[in-house]
PDB file of C-alpha atoms in Angstrom:
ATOM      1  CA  UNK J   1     -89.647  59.132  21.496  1.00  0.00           C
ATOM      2  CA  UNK J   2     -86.263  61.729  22.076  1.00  0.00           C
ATOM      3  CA  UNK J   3     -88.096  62.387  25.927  1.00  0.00           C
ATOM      4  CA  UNK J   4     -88.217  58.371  26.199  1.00  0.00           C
ATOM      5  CA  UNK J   5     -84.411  58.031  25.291  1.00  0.00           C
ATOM      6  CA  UNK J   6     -83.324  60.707  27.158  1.00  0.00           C
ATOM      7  CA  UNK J   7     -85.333  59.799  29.786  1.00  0.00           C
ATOM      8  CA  UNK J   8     -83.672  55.788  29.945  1.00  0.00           C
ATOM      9  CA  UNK J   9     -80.379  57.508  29.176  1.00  0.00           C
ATOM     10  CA  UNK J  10     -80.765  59.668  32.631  1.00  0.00           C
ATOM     11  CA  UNK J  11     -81.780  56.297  34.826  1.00  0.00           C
ATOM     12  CA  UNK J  12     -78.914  54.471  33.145  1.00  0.00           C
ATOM     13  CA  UNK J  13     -76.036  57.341  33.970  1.00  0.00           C
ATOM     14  CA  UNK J  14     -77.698  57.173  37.668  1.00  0.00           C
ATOM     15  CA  UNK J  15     -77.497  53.682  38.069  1.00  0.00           C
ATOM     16  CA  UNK J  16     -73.890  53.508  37.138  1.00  0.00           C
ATOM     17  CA  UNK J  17     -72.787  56.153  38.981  1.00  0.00           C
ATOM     18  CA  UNK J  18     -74.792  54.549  41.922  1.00  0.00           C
ATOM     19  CA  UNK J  19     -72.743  51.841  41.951  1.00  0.00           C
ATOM     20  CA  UNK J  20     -69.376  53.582  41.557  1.00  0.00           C
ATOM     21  CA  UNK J  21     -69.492  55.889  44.627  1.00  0.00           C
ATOM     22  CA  UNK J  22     -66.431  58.361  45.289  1.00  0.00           C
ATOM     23  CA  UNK J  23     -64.684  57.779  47.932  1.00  0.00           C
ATOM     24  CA  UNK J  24     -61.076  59.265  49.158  1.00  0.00           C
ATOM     25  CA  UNK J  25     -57.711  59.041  47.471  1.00  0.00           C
ATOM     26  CA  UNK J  26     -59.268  58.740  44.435  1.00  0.00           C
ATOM     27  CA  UNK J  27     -60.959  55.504  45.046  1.00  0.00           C
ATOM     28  CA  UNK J  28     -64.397  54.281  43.958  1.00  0.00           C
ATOM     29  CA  UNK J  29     -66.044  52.563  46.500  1.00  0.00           C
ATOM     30  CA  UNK J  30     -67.750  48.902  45.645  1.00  0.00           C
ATOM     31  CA  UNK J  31     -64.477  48.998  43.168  1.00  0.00           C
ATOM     32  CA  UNK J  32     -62.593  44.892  43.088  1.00  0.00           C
ATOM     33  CA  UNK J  33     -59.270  44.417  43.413  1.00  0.00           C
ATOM     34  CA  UNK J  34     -58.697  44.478  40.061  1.00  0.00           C
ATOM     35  CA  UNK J  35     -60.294  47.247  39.005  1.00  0.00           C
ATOM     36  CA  UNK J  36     -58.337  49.316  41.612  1.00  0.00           C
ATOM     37  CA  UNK J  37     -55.082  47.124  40.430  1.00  0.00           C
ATOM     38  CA  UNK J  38     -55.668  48.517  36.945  1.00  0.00           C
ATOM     39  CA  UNK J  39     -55.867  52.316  38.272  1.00  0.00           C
ATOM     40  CA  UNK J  40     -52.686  51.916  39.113  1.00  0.00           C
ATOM     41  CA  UNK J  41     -52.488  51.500  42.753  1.00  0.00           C
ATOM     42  CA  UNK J  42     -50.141  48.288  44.136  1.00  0.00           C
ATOM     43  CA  UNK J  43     -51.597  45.911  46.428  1.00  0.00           C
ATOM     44  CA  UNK J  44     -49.767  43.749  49.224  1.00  0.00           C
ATOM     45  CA  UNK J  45     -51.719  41.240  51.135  1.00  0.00           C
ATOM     46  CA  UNK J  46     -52.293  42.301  54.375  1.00  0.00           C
ATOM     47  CA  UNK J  47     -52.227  39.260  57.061  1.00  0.00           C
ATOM     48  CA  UNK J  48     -55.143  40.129  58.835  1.00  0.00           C
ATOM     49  CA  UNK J  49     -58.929  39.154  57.895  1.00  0.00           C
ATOM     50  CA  UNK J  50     -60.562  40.659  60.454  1.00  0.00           C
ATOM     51  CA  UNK J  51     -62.911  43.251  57.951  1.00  0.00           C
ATOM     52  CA  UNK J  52     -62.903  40.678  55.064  1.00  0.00           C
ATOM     53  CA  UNK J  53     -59.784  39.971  52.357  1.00  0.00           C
ATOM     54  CA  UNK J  54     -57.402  43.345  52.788  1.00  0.00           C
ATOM     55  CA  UNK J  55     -54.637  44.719  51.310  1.00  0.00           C
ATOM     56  CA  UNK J  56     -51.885  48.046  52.131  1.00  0.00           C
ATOM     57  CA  UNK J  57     -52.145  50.004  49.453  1.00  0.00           C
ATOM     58  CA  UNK J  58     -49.323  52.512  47.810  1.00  0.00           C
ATOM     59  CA  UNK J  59     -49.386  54.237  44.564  1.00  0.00           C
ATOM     60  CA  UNK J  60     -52.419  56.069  45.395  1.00  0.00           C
ATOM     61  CA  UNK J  61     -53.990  58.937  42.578  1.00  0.00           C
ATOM     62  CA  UNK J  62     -54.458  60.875  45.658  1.00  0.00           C
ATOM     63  CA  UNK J  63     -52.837  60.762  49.343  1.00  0.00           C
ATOM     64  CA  UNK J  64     -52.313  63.381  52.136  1.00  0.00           C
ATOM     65  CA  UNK J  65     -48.781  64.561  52.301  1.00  0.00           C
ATOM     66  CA  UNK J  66     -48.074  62.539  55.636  1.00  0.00           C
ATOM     67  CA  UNK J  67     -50.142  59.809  54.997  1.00  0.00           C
ATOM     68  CA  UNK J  68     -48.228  57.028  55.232  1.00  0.00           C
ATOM     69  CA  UNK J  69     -49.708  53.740  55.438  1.00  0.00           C
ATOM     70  CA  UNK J  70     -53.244  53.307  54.132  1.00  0.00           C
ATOM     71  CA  UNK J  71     -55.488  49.487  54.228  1.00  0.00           C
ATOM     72  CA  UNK J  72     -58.281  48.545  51.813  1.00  0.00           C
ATOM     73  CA  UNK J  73     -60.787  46.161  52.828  1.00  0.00           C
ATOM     74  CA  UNK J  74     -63.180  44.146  50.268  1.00  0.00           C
ATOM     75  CA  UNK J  75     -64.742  42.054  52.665  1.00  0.00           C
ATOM     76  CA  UNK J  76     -66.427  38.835  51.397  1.00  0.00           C
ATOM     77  CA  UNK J  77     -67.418  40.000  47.609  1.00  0.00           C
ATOM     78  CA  UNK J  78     -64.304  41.648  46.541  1.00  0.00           C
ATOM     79  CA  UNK J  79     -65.849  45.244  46.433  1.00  0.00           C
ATOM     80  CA  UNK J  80     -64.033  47.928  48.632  1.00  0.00           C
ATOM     81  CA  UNK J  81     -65.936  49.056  52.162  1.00  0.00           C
ATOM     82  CA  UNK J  82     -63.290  49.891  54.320  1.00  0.00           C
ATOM     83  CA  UNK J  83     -60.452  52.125  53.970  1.00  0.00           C
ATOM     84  CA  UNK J  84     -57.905  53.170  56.642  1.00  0.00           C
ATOM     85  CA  UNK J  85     -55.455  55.746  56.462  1.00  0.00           C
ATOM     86  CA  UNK J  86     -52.540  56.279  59.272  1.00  0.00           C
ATOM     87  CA  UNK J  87     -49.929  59.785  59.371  1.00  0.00           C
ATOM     88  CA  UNK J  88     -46.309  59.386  59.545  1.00  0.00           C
ATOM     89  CA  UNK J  89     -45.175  59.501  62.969  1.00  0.00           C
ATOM     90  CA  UNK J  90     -44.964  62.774  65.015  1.00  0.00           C
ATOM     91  CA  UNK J  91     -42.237  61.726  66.979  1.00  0.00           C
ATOM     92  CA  UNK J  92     -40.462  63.525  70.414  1.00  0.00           C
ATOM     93  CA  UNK J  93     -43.877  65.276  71.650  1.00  0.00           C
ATOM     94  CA  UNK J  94     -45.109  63.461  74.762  1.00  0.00           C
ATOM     95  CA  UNK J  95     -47.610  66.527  74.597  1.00  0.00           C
ATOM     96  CA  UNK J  96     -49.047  65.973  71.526  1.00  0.00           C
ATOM     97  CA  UNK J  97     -49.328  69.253  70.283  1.00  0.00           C
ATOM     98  CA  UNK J  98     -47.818  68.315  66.476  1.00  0.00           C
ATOM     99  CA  UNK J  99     -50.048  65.290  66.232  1.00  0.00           C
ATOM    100  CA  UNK J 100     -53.396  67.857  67.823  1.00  0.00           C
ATOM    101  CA  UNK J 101     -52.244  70.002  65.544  1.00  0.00           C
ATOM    102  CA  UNK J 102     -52.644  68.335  62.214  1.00  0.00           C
ATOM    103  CA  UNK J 103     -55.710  66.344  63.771  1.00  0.00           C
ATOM    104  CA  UNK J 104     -57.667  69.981  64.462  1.00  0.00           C
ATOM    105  CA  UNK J 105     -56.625  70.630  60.137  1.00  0.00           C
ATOM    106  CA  UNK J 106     -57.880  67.498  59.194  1.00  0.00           C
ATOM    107  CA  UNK J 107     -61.006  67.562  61.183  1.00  0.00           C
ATOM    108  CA  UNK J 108     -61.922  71.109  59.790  1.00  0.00           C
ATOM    109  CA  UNK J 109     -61.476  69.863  56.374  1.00  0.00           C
ATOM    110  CA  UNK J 110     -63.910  66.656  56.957  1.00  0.00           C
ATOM    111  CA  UNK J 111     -66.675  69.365  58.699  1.00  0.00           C
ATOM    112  CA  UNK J 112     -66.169  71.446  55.852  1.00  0.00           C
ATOM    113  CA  UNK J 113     -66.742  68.463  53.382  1.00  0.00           C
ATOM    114  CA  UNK J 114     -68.938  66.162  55.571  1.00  0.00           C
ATOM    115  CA  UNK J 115     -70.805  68.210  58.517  1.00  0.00           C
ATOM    116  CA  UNK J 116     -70.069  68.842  61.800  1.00  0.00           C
ATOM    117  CA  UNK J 117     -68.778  65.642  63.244  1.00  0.00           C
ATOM    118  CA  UNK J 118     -69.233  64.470  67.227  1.00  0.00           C
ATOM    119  CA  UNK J 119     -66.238  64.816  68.893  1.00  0.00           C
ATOM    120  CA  UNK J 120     -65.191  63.008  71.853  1.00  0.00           C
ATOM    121  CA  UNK J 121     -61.986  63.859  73.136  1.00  0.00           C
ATOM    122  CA  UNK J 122     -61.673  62.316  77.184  1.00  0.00           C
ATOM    123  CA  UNK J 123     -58.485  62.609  78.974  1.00  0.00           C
ATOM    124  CA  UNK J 124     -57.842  60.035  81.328  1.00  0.00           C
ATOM    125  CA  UNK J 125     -57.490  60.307  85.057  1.00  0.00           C
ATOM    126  CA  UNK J 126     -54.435  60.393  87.704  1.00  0.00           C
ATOM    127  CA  UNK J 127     -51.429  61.508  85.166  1.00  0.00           C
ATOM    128  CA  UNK J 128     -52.745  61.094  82.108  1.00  0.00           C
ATOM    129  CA  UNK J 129     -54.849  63.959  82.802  1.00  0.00           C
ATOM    130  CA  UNK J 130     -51.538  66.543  82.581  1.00  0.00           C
ATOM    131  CA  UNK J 131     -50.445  67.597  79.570  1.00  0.00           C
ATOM    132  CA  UNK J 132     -47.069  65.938  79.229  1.00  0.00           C
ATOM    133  CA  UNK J 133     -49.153  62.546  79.659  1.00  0.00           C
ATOM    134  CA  UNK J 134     -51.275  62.881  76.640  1.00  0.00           C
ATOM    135  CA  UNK J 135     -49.915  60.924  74.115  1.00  0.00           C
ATOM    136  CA  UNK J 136     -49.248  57.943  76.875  1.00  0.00           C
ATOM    137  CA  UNK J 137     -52.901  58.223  78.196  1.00  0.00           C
ATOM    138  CA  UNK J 138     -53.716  57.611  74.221  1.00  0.00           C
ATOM    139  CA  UNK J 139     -51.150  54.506  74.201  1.00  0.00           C
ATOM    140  CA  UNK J 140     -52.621  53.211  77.301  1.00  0.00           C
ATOM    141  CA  UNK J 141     -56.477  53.133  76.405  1.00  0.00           C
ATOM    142  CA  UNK J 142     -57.116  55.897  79.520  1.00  0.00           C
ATOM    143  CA  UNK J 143     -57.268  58.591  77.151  1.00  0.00           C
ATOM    144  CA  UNK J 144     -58.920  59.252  73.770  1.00  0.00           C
ATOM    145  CA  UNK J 145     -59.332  61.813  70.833  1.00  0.00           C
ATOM    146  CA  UNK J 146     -61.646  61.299  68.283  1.00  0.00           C
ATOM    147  CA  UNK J 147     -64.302  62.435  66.057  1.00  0.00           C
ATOM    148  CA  UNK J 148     -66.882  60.587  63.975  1.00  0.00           C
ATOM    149  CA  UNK J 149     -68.718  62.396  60.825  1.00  0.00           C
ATOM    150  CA  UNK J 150     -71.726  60.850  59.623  1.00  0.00           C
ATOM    151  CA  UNK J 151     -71.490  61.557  55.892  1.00  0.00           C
ATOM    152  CA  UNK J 152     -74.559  60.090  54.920  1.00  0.00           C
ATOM    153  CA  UNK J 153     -73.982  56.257  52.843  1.00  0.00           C
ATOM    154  CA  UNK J 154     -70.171  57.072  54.398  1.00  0.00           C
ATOM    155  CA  UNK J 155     -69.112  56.694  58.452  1.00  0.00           C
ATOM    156  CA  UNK J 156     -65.702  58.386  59.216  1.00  0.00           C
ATOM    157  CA  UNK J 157     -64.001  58.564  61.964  1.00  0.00           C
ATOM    158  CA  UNK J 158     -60.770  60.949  62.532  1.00  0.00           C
ATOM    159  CA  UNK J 159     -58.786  59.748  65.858  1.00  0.00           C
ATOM    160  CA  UNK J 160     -55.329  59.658  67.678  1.00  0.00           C
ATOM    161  CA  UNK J 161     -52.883  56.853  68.181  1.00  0.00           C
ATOM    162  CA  UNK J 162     -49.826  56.245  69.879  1.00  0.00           C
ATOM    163  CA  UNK J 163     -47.003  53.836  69.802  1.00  0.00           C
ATOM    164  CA  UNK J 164     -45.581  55.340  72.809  1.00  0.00           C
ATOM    165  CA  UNK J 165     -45.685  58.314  74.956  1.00  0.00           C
ATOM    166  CA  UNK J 166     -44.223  60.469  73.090  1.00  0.00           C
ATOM    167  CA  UNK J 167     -45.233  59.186  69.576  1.00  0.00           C
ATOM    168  CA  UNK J 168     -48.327  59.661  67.828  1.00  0.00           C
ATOM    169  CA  UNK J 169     -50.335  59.082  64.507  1.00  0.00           C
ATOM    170  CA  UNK J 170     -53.751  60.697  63.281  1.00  0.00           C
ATOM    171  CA  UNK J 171     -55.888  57.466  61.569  1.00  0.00           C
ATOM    172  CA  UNK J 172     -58.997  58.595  59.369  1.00  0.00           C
ATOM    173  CA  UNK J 173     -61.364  55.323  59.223  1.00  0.00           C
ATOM    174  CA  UNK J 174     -63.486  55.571  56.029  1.00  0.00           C
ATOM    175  CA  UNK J 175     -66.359  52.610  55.840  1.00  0.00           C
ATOM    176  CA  UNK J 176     -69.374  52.679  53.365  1.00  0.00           C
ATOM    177  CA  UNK J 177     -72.632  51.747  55.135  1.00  0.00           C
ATOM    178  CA  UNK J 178     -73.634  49.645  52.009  1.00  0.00           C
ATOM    179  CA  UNK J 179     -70.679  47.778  52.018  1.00  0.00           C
ATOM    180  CA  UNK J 180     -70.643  47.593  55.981  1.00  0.00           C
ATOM    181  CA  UNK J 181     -74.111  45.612  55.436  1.00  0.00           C
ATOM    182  CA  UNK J 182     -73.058  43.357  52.743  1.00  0.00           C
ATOM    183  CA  UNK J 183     -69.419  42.644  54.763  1.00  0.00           C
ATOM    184  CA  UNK J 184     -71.483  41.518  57.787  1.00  0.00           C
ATOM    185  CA  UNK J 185     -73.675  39.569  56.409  1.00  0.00           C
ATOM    186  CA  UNK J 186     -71.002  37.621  54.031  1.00  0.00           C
ATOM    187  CA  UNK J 187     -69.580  36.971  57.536  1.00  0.00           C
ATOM    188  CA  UNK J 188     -72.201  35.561  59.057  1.00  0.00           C
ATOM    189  CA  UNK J 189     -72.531  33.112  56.440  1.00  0.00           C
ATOM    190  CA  UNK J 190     -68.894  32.335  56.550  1.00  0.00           C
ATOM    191  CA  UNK J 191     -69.269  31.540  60.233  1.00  0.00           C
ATOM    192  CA  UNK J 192     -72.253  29.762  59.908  1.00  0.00           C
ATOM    193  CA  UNK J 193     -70.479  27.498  57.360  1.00  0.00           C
ATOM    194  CA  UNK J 194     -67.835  26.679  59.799  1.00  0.00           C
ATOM    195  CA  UNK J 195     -69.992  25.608  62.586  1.00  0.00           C
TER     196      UNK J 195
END
């Protein structure tokens, strides 16, 4: 009878901490937005709907120390999927080299957590292919720097930004494959209902 008990008791402590996944900053994935609320983190709508109801998040239990602006998305069923973190601005470095910098940190810590992501980091042709053009071959879409990690029930993806050339951001993309599933097919049935 103790085995049996012990036994349940092992499927039950599985099951919940199945469905309440780690996931950075000290968030759970599959967590509401009240649950996270009640952590302690503050919530502002955010006006876009594109990965389901979202919201930029500050008060975080855990953030990187130039993370600035971070985006939680709970799709359809108000459970988290998606999280988005952006860097403070490196500003006055047309090269890059601040914003490669902290990118090539980053990255090691994700292969050292994650695995060895694929990197894909294409520089774009004409000027953008000269150093001193790197951050506006990002802006413009000729250029890119980025690596994905497949972690598993977790996609990431590390990559460069830039609001201008000589202004950049690192962005870490975080998206549960789970929730990825349920988000698409919640829309789906939210188009379908408006056709």
């Amino acid at each position: 009878m103790k085995h049996i008990i012990a036994f349940i008791a092992a499927i039950m402590c599985s099951l919940s901490t199945a469905s309440a996944e780690d996931g950075p900053f000290g968030l759970k994935w599959g967590s509401s937005v009240e649950e996270i609320r009640t952590s302690g983190v503050e919530l502002k709508d955010f006006s876009s709907s594109e990965f389901g109801r979202s919201f930029v998040a500050t008060k975080l239990n855990k953030a990187l120390s130039d993370q600035d602006t971070t985006l939680l998305s709970f799709g359809y069923d108000n459970k988290l999927w998606r999280i988005v973190a952006v860097s403070r601005s490196y500003e006055n470095d047309p090269y890059g080299n601040s914003v490669k910098s902290r990118y090539k940190e980053l990255s090691d810590v994700l292969s050292s957590k994650y695995g060895k992501g694929k990197t894909s980091h294409h520089l774009g042709r004409s000027i953008y292919s000269e150093p001193q053009y790197f951050l506006a071959g990002i802006r413009g879409g000729d250029s890119n720097w980025f690596t994905n990690f497949d972690a598993g029930r977790v996609f990431i993806q590390l990559g460069l930004s830039a609001s201008d050339s000589s202004t950049g951001r690192w962005r870490m993309i975080f998206e549960h494959k789970d929730g990825r599933r349920s988000f698409e097919d919640g829309k789906r049935s939210q188009e379908k209902g408006s056709l």
